XYZ file of N, CA and C in Angstrom:
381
model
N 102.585 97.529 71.791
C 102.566 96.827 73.059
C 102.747 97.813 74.213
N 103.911 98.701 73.938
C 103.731 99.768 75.084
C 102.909 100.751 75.308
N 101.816 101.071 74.481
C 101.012 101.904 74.019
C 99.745 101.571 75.179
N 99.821 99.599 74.963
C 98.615 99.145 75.072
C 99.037 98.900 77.178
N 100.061 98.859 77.186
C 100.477 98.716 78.943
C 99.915 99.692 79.038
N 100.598 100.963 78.658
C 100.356 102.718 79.228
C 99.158 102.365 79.362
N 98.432 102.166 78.457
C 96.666 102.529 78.754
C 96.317 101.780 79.969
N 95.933 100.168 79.518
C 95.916 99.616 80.925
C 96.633 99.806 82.391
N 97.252 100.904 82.071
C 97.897 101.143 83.720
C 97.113 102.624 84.156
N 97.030 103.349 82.772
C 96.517 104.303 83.213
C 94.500 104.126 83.921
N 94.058 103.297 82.946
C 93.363 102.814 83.443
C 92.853 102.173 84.722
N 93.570 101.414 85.227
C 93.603 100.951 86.432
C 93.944 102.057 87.799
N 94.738 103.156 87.344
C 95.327 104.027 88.024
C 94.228 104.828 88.346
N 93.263 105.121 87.042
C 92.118 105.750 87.335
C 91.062 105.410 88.325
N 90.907 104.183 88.012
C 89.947 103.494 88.696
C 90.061 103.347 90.386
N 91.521 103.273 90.409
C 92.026 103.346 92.175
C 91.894 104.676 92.519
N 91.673 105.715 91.976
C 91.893 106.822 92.629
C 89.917 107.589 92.474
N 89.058 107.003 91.860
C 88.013 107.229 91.417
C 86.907 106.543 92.173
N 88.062 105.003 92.951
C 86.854 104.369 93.912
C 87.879 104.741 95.027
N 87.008 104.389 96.198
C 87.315 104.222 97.562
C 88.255 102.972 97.431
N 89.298 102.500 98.547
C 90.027 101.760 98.964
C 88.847 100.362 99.067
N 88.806 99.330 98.437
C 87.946 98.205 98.906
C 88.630 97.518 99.722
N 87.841 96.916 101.015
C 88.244 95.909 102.132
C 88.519 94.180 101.946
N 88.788 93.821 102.337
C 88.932 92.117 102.204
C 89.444 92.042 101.564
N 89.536 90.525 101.660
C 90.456 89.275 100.747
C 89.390 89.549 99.273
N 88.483 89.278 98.927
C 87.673 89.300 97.927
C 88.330 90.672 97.468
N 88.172 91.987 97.531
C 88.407 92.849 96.641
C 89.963 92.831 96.302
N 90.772 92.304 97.283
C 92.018 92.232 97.017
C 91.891 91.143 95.757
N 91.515 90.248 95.637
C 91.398 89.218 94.890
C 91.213 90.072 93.442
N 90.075 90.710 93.234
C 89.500 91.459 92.294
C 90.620 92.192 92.016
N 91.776 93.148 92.439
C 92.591 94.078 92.277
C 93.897 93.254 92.087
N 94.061 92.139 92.360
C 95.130 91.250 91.989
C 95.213 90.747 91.036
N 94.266 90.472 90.472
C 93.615 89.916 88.795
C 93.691 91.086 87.892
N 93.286 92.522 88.234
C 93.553 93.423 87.792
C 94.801 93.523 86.946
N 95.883 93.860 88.294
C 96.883 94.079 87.832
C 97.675 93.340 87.214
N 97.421 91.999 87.430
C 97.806 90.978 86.284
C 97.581 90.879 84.956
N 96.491 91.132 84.819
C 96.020 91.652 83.152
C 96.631 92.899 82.813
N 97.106 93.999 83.539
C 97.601 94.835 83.056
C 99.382 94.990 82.707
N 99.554 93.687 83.718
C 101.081 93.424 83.752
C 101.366 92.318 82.293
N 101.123 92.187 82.012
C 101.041 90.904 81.402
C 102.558 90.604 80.551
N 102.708 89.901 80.681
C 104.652 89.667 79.627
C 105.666 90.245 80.716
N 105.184 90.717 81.490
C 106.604 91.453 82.517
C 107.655 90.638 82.915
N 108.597 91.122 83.247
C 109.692 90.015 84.140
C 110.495 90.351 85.341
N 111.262 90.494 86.270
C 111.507 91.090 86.910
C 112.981 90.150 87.510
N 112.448 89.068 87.449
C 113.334 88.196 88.499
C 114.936 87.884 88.600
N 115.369 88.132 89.041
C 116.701 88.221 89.437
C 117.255 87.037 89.603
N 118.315 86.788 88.550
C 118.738 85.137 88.619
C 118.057 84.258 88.984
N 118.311 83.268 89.162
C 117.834 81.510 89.359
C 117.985 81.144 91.109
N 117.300 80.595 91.267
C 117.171 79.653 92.638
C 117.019 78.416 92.774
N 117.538 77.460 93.336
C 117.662 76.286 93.687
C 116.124 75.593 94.017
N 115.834 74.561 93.557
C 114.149 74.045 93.896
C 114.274 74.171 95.552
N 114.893 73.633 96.257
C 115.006 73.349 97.323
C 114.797 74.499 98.458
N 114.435 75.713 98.100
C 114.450 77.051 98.624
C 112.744 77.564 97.878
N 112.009 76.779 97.502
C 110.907 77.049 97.221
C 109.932 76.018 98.149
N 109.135 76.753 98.012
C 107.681 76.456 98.616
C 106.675 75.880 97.693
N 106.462 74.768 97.976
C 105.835 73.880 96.792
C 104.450 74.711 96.800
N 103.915 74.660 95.882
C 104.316 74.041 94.260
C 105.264 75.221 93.522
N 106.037 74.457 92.682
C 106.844 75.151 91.333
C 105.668 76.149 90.921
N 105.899 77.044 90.429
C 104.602 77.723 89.825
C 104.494 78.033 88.228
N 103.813 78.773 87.640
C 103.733 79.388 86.426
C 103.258 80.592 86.916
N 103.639 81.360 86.681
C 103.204 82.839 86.691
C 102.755 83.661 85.535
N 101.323 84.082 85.144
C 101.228 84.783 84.231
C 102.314 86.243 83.911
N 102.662 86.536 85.140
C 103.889 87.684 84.941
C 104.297 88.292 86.362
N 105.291 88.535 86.091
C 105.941 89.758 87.511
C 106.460 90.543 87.486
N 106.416 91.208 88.670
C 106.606 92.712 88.996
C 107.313 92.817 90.303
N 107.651 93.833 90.540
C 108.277 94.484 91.833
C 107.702 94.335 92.957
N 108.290 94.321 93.846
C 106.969 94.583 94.992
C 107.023 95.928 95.320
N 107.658 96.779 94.819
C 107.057 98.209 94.996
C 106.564 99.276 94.118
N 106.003 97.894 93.092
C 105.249 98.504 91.950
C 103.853 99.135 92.665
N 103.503 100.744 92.186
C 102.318 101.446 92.764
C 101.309 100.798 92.592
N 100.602 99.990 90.996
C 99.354 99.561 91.513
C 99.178 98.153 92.488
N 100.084 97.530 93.153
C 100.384 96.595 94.363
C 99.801 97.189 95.250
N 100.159 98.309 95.523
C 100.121 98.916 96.863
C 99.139 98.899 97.344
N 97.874 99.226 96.993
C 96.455 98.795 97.674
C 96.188 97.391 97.766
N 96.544 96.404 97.102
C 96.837 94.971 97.225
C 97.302 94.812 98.276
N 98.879 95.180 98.510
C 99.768 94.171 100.004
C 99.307 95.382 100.814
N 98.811 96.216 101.143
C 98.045 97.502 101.911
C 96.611 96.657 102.709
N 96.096 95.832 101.815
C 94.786 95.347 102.582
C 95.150 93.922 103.003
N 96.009 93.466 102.331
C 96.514 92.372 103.504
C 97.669 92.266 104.041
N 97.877 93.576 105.078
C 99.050 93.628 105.770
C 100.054 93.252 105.494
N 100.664 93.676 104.443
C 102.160 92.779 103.551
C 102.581 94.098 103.060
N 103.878 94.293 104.457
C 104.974 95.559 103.720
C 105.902 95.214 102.384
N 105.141 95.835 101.267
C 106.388 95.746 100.321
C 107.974 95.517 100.886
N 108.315 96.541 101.603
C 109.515 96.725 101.328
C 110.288 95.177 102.355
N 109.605 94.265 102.981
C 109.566 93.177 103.374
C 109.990 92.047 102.081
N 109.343 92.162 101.073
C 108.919 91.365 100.118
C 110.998 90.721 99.192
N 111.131 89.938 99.316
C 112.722 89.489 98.683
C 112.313 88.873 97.376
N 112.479 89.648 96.250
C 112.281 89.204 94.985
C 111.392 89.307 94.091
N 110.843 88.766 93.523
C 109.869 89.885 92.614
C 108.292 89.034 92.873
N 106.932 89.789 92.499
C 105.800 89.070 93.053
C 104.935 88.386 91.898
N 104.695 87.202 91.676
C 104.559 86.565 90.694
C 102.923 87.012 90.567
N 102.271 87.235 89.330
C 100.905 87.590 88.882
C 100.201 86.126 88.460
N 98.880 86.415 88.817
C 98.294 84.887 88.042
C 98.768 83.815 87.927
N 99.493 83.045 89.335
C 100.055 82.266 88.913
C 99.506 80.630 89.166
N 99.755 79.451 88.762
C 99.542 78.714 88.746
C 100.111 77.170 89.123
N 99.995 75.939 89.157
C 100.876 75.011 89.145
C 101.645 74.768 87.958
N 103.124 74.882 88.036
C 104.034 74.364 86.798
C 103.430 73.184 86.095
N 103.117 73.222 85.237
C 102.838 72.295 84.044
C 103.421 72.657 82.760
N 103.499 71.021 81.733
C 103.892 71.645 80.924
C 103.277 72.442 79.722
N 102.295 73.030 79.817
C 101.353 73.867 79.089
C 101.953 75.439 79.494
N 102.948 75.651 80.473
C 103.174 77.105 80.766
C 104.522 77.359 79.953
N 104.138 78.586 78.936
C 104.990 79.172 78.223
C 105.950 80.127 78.855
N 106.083 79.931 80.533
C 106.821 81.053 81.130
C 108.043 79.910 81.902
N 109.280 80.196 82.131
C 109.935 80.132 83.250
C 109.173 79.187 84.476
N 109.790 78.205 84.950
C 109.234 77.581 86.390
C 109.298 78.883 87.212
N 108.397 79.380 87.656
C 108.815 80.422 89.021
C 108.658 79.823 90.776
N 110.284 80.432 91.416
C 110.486 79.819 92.878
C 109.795 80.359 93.448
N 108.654 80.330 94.845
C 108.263 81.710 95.192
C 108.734 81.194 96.649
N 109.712 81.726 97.419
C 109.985 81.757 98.646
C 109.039 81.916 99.709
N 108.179 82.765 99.623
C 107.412 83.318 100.730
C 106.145 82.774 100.986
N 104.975 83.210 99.947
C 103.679 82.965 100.187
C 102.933 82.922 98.984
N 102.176 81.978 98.424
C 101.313 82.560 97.799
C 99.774 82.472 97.944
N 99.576 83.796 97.753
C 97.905 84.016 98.291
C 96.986 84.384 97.582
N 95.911 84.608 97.477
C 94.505 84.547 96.683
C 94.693 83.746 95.622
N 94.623 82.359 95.817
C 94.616 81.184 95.202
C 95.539 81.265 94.030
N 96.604 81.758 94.158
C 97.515 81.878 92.736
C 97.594 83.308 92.190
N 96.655 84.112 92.704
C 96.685 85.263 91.923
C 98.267 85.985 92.475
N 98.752 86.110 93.440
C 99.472 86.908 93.819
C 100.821 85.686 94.622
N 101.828 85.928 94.261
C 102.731 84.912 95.124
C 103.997 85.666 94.693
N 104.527 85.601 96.263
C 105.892 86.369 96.810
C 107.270 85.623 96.946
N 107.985 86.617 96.838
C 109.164 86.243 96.397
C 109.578 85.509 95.350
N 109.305 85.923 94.514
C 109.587 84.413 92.979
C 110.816 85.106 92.779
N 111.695 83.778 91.711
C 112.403 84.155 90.867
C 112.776 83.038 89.868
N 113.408 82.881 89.195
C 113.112 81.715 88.352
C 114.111 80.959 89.060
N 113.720 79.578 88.827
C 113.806 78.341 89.470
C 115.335 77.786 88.226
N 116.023 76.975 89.199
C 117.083 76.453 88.068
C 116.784 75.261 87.392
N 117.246 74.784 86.133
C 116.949 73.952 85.782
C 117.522 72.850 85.421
């Protein structure tokens, strides 16, 4: 499993440094999906939060990460979103809570943008 992250990161790492910086919401989209497939099983989130401090909807998150994880950075870079702004960890692929999601309800305080792919501030939700 760690064998298979390393690669997919190295991979992706390649690829950012091999293309040019892409513009828009669309390539951000494309590079957000990215790194979600490469994140995949991660966790990050720091204790529980109250529903009432989230921004509907409850989510599912395919996985999360830091917000000052490096391959982000061309992500919140093209849509004006300072990491170091970011309170809590940034949910990958995420979705509406249902009960088909094998992950944690995730809270996301802030925003979430490119239709689920990327949403800020999560942490798991109490239950």
């Amino acid at each position: 499993m760690q064998l298979t992250t390393a690669l997919s990161i190295l991979a992706i790492a390649t690829t950012a440094f091999a293309s040019p910086a892409p513009q828009g919401s669309s390539s951000a989209e494309a590079q957000a999906a990215q790194v979600a497939n490469s994140e995949s099983g991660s966790s990050t989130s720091e204790g529980t939060v109250p529903q009432s401090s989230c921004i509907p909807p409850v989510l599912c998150c395919g996985s999360l990460t830091t917000p000052l994880d490096p391959l982000l950075d061309p992500i919140l870079s093209d849509l004006d979103i300072d990491a170091s702004s970011i309170v809590g960890s940034v949910g990958l692929a995420c979705k509406t809570y249902d009960t088909s999601c094998t992950s944690a309800p995730q809270c996301c305080s802030e925003v979430n943008l490119l239709n689920g792919l990327l949403a800020l501030g999560c942490s798991a939700m109490e239950q």
